Short mmCIF file of C-alpha atoms in Angstrom, two decimals:
data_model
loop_
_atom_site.label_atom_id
_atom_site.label_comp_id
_atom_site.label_asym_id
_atom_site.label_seq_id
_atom_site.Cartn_x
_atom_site.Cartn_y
_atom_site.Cartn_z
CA UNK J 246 -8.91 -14.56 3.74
CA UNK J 247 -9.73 -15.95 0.30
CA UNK J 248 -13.53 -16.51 0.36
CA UNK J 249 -15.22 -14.27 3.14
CA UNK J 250 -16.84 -11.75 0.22
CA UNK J 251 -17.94 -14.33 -1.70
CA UNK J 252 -21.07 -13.99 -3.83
CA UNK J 253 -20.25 -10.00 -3.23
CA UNK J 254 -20.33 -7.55 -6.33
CA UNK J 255 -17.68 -4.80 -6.21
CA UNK J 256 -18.14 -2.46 -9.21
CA UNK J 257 -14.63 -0.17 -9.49
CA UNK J 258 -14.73 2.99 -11.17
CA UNK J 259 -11.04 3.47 -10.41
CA UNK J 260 -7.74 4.60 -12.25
CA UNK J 261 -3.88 4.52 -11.19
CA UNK J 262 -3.74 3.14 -8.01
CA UNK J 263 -5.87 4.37 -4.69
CA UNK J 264 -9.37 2.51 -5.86
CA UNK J 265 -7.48 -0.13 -8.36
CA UNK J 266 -5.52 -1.40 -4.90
CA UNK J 267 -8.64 -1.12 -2.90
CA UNK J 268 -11.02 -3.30 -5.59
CA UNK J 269 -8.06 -6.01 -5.55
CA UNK J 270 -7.72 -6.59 -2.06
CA UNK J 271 -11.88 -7.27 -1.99
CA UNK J 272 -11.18 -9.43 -5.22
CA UNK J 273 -8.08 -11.27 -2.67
CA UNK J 274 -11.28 -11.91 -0.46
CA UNK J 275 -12.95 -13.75 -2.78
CA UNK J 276 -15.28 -10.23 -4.06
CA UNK J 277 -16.41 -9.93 -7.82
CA UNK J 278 -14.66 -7.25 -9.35
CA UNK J 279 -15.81 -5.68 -12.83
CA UNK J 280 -13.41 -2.87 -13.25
CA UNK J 281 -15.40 -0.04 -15.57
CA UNK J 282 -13.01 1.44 -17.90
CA UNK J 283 -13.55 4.34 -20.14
CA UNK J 284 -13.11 3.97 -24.45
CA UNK J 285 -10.38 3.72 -25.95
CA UNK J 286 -7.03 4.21 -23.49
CA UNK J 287 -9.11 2.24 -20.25
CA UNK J 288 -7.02 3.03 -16.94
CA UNK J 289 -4.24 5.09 -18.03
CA UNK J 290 -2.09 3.04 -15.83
CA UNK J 291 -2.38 0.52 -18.25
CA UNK J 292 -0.19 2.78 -20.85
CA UNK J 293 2.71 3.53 -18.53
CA UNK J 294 5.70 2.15 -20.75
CA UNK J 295 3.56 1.50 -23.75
CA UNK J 296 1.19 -0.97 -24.38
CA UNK J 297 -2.08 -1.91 -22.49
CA UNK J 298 -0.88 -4.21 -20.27
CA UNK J 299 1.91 -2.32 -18.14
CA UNK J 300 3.30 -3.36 -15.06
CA UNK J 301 1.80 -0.42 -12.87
CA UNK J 302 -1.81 -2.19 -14.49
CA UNK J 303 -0.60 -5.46 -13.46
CA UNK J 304 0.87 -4.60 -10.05
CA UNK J 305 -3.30 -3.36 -8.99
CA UNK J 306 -5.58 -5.36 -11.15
CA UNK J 307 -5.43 -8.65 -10.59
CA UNK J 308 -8.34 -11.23 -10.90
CA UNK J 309 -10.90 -8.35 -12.21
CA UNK J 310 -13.16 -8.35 -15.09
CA UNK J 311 -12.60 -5.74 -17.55
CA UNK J 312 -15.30 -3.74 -19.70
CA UNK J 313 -15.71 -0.53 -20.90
CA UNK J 314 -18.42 1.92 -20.63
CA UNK J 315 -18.76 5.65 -22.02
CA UNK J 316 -20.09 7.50 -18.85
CA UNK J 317 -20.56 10.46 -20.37
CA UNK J 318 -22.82 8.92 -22.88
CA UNK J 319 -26.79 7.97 -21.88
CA UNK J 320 -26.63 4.63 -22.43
CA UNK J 321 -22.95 4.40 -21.26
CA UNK J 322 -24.41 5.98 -18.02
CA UNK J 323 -27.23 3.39 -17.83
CA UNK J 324 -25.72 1.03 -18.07
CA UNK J 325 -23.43 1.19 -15.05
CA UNK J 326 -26.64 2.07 -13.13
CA UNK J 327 -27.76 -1.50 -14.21
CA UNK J 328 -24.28 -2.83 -12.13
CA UNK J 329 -25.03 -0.98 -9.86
CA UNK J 330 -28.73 -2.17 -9.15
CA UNK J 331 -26.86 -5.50 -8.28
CA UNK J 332 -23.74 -4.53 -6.67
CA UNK J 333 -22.33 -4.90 -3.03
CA UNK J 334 -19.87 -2.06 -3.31
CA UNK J 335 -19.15 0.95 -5.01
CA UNK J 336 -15.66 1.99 -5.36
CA UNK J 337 -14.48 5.26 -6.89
CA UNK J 338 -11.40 7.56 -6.96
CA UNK J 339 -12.77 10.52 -8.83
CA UNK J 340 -12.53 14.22 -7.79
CA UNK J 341 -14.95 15.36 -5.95
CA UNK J 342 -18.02 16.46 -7.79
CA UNK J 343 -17.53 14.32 -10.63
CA UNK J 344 -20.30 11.65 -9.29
CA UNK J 345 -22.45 14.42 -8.83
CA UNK J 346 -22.17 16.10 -12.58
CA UNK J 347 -23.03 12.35 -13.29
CA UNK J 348 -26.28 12.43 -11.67
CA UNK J 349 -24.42 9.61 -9.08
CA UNK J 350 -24.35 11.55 -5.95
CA UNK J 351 -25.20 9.60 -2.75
CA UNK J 352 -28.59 9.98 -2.10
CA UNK J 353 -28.84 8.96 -5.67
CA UNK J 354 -26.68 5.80 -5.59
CA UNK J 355 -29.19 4.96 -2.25
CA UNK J 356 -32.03 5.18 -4.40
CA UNK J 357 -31.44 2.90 -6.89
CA UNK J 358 -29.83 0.55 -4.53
CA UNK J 359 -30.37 0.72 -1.14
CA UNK J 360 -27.84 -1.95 0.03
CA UNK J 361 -24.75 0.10 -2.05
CA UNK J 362 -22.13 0.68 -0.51
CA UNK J 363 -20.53 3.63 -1.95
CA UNK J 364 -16.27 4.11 -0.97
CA UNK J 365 -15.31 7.62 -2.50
CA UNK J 366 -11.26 8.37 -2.36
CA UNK J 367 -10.59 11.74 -3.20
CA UNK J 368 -7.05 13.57 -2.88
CA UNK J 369 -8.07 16.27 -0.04
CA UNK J 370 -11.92 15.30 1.03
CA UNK J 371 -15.61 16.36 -0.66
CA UNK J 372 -14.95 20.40 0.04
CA UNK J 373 -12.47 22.85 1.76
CA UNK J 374 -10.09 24.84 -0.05
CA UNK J 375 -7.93 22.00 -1.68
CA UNK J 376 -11.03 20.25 -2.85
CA UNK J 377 -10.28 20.74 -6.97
CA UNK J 378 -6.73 19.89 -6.82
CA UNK J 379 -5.32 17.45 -8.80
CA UNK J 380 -3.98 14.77 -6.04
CA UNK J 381 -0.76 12.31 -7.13
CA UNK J 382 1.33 10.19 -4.27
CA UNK J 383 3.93 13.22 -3.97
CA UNK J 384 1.33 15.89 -3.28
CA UNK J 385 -0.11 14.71 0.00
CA UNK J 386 3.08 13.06 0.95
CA UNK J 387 4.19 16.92 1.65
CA UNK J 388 1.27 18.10 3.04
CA UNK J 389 1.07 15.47 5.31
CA UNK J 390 4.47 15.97 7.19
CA UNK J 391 5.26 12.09 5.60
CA UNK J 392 8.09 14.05 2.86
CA UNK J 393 10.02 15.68 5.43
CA UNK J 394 10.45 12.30 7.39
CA UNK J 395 12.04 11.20 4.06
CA UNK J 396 13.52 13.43 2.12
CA UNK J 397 17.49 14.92 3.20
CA UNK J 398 17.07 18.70 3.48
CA UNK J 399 20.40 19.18 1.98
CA UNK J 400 19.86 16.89 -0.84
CA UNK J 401 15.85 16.45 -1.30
CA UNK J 402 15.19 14.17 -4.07
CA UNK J 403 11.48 12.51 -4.60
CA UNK J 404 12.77 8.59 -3.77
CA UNK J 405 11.35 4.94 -2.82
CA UNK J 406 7.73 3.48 -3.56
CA UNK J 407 4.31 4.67 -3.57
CA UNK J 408 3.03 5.88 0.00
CA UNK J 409 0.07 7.80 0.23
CA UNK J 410 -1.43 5.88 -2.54
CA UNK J 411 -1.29 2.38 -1.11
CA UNK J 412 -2.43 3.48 2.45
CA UNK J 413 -5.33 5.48 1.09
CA UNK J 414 -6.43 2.19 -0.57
CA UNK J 415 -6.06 -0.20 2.52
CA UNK J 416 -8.38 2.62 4.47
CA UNK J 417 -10.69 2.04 2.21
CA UNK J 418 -10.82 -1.68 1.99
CA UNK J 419 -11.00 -1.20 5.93
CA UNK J 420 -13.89 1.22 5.66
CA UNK J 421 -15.60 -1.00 3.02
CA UNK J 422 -15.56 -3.61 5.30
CA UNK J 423 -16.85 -1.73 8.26
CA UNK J 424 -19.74 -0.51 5.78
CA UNK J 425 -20.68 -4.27 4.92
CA UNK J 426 -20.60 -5.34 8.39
CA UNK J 427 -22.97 -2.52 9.53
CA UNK J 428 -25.32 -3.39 6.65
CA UNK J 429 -25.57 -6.90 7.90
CA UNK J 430 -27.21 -5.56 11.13
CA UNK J 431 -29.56 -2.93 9.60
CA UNK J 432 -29.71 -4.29 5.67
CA UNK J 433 -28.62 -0.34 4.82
CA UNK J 434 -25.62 0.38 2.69
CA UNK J 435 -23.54 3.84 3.02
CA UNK J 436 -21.01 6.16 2.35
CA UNK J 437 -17.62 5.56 2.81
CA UNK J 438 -15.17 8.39 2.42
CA UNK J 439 -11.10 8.22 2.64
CA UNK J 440 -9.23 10.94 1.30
CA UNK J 441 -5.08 10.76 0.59
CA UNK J 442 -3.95 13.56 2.77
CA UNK J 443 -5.68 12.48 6.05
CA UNK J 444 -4.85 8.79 5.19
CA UNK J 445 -1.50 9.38 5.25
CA UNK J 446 -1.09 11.63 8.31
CA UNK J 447 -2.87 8.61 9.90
CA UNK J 448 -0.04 6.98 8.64
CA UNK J 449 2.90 8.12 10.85
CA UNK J 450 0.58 8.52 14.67
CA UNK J 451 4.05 8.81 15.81
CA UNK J 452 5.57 11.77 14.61
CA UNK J 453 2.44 14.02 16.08
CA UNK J 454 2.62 12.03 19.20
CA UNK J 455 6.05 13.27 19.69
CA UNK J 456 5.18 16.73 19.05
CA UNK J 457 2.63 17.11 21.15
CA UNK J 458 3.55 15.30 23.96
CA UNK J 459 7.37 16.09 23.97
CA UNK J 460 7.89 18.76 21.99
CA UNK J 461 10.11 16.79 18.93
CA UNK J 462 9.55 18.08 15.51
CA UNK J 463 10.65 14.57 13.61
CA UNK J 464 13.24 14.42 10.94
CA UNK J 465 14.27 12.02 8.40
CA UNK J 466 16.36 9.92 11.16
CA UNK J 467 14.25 10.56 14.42
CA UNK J 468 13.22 7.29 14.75
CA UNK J 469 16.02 5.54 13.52
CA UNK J 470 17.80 7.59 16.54
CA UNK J 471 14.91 6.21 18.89
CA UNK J 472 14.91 2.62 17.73
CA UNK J 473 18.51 2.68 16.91
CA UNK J 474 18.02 1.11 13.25
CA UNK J 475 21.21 1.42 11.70
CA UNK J 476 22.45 0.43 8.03
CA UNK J 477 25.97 -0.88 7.16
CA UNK J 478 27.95 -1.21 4.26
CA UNK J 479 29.74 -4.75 4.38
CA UNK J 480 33.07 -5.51 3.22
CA UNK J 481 31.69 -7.21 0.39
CA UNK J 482 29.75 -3.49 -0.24
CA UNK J 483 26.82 -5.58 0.24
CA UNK J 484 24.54 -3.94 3.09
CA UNK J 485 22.45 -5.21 6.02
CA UNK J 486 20.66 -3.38 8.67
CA UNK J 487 20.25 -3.37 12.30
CA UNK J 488 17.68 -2.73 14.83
CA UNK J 489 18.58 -3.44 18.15
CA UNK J 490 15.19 -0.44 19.60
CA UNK J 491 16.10 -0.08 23.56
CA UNK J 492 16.28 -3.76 24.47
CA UNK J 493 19.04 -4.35 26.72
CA UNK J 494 20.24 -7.88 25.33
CA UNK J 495 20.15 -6.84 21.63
CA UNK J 496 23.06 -4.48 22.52
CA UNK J 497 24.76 -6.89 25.01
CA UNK J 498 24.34 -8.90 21.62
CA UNK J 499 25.79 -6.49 19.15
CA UNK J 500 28.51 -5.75 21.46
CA UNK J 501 29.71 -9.22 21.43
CA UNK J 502 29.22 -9.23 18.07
CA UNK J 503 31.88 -6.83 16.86
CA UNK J 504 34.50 -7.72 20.08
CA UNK J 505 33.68 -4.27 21.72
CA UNK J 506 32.69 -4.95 25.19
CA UNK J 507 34.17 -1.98 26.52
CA UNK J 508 31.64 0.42 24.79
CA UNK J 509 28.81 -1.07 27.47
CA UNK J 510 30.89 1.96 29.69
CA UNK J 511 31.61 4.20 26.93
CA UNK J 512 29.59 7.17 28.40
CA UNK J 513 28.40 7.97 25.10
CA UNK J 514 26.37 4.85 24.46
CA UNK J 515 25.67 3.45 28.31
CA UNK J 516 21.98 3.91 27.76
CA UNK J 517 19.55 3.72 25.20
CA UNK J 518 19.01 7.57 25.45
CA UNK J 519 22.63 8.41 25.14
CA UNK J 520 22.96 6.03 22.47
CA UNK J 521 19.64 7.72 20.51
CA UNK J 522 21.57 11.48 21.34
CA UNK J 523 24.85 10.02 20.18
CA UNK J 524 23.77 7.98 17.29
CA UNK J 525 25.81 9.69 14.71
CA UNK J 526 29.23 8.82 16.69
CA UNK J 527 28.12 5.33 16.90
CA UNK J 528 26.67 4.79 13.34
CA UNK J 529 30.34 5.95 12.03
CA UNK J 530 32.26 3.41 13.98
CA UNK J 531 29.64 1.00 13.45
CA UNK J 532 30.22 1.44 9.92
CA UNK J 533 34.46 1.28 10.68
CA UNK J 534 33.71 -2.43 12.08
CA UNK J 535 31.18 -3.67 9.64
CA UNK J 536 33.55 -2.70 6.45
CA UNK J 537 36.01 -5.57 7.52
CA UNK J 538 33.88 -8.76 7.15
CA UNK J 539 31.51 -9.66 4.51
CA UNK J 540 28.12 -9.81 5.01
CA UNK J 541 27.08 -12.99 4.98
CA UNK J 542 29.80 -13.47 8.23
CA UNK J 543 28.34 -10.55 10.34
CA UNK J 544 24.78 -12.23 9.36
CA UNK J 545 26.07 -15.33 11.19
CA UNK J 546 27.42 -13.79 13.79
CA UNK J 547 24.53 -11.60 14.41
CA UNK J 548 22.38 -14.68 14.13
CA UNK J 549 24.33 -16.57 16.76
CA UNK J 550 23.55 -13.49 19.39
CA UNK J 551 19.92 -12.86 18.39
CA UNK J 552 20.31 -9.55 17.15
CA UNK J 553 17.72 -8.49 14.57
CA UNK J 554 18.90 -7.56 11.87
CA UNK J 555 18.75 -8.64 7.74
CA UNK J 556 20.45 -8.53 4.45
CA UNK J 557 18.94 -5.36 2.30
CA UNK J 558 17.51 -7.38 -0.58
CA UNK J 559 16.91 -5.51 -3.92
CA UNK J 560 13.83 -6.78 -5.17
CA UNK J 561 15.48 -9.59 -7.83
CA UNK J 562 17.00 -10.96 -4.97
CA UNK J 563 13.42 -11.23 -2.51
CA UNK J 564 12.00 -13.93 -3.82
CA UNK J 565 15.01 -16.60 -3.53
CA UNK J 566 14.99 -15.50 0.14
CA UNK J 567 14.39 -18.84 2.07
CA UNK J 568 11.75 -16.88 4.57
CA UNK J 569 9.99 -15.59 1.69
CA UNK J 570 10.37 -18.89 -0.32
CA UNK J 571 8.80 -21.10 2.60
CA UNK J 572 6.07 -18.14 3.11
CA UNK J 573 4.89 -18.91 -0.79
CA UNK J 574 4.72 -15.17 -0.96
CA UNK J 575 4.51 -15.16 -5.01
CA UNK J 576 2.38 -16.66 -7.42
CA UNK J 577 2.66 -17.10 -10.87
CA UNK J 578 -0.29 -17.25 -13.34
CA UNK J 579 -0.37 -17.82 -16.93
CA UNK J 580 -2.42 -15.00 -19.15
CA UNK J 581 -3.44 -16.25 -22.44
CA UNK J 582 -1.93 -13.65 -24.83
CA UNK J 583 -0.01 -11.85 -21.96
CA UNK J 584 1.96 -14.63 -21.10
CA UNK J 585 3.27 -15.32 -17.51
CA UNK J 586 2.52 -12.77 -14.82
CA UNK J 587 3.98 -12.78 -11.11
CA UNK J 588 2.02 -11.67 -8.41
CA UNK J 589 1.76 -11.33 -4.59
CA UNK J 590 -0.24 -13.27 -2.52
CA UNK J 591 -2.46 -11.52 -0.33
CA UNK J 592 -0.27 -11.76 3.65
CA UNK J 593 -3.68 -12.30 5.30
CA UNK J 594 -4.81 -15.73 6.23
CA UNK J 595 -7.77 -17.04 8.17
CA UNK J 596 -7.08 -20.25 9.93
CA UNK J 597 -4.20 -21.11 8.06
CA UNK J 598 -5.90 -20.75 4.56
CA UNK J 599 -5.40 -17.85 1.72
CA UNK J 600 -5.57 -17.25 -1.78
CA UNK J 601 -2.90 -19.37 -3.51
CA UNK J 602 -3.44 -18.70 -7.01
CA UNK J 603 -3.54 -15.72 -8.43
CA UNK J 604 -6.70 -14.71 -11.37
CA UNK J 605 -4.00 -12.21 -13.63
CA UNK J 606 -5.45 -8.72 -14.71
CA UNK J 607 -7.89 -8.26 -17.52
CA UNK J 608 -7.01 -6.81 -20.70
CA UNK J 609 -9.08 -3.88 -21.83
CA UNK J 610 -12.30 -4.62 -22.33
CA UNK J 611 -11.62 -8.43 -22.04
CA UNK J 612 -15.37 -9.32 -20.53
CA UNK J 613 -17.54 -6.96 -22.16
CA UNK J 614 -19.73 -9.44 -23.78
CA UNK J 615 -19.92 -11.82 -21.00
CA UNK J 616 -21.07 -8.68 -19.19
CA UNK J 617 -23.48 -7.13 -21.18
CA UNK J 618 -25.39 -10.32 -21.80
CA UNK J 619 -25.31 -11.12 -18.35
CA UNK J 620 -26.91 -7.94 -16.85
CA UNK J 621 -28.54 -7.07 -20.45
CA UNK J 622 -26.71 -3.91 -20.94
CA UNK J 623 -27.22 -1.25 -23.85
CA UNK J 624 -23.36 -1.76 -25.07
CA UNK J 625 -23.03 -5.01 -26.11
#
């Protein structure tokens, strides 16, 4: 997809991750980003572990421009209205209100450039009674009904990556997107807004599907039950996983697999329904079988039969993976005082073709000059 947004301006006013993620995937299109950063600290993802150059930063600014602009100063202020004069896109991730004590707010932003458009990601939406909260990954994970598809009620602990962050960014890129192809019909920018709670309930259409058409309040292992996705400790202790859904021949498969065939009668796994309502009994003698061969055996024997299933990788190991190695899936650029950095190619491609190098993030402040000479700014 490298390309398509060329000769686009994206101007990011955006911190941690939601509008950071959403700026980068426009830059993976071939966008302009200048990422504004306040004095001193920048993004305070950029301090997580020390520094100003952490690996949270680097994980959701590549291939930006950096520079750094007091907003709550006048000529910090207009200056960034001097981006914005020229800019495609607008992206923000501030709470709501915040563009408004600015003297931002849309109507604003449509003045001075008719053609903006304007993404705002806040944690609950622009008003209602959650409006002010503070809104991190964990917070609308909970709200959303997305925690209690994760976490084990007798043993909840917080666990695994970034959720409602990352999705609330790719609605936005999708939004942006929509925005920019409307404007090409009537030359008009707009308002794009995406807020974490509602971007994550969009996130699992399944769960409320199954309660309101059947009833099923969804747990932590309701649709592993469904698809019957199961994960096995190898006699190696190395683990793989499973996923045979309710296809008839991945079963067949599995069966000859582990030298079972009599279980295709075994009343308590006949069917895929009995096997979903009996999944516990057959996870634990799953897990009997798959202790007495190493892994790399029951991946060749579950090869041989078609039955999808994979090694679980920690994330060392992904990269040597030979799918992931023909894919090209990482790039590695070379930062002049940062030193190497490692990043992931953008999995889009348009007729075979994507971005195959990777631009590495800015450090703080990195094109200010370039910047302010260019658009003849106040802070130079």
């Amino acid at each position: 997809m490298h390309a398509v947004l060329n000769d686009m301006l994206v101007i990011e006013l955006g911190t941690m991750v939601t509008a950071p993620l959403a700026g980068m995937m426009l830059g993976d299109m071939g966008a302009r980003v200048i990422k504004v950063e306040q004095p001193e600290t920048g993004d305070p993802f950029r301090g997580h572990g020390g520094g100003r150059y952490s690996p949270p930063f680097v994980a959701y600014n590549r291939g930006k421009q950096s520079i750094q602009l007091d907003l709550r100063s006048e000529d910090g202020l207009a200056d960034l209205i001097r981006l914005l004069e020229r800019a495609d896109v607008v992206i923000e991730n501030f709470r709501p209100g915040v563009m408004q004590r600015m003297g931002l707010d849309h109507a604003r932003l449509r003045a001075i450039n008719p053609r903006l458009v304007h993404a705002s990601i806040t944690g609950f939406g622009a008003d209602g009674p959650y409006k002010g909260r503070p809104a991190y990954d964990s917070v609308p994970l909970a709200l959303s009904g997305l925690s209690s598809l994760l976490l084990d009620p007798a043993d909840p602990r917080m666990a695994g990556p970034t959720i409602a962050d990352n999705v609330t960014g790719m609605y936005a890129v999708q939004g942006v997107l929509g925005a920019l192809l409307r404007r090409d019909a009537t030359g008009e920018g707009g308002h794009v807004e995406v807020n974490m709670l509602e971007a994550a309930i969009s996130f699992i259409p399944d769960a409320f599907a199954q309660h309101s058409r059947a009833g099923i309040v969804s747990g932590p292992d309701t649709r592993v039950r469904i698809s019957q996705a199961y994960a096995l400790t190898c006699g190696d202790g190395r683990l793989l996983t499973v996923h045979m859904s309710s296809v008839k021949k991945f079963w067949e498969g599995l069966l000859k697999v582990i030298e079972r065939p009599e279980l295709a009668s075994d009343e308590r796994f006949a069917t895929p329904v009995v096997r979903t309502r009996n999944y516990d009994a057959l996870r634990a003698l799953l897990g009997e079988i798959f202790a007495t061969r190493p892994r790399e055996a029951w991946m060749a024997a579950l090869a041989a039969q078609e039955v999808p299933a994979a090694p679980v990788l920690s994330v060392d190991e992904v990269a040597a993976d030979p799918q992931v190695a023909h894919l090209g899936t990482f790039a590695t650029s070379e930062h002049p005082t940062m030193g190497q950095v490692v990043g992931i190619k953008s999995p889009i491609t348009l007729d075979g073709a994507r971005l195959d190098t990777l631009a590495p993030p800015p450090e703080l402040g990195a094109d200010h000059a370039a910047i302010a000479a260019e658009f003849d700014l106040h802070t130079r």
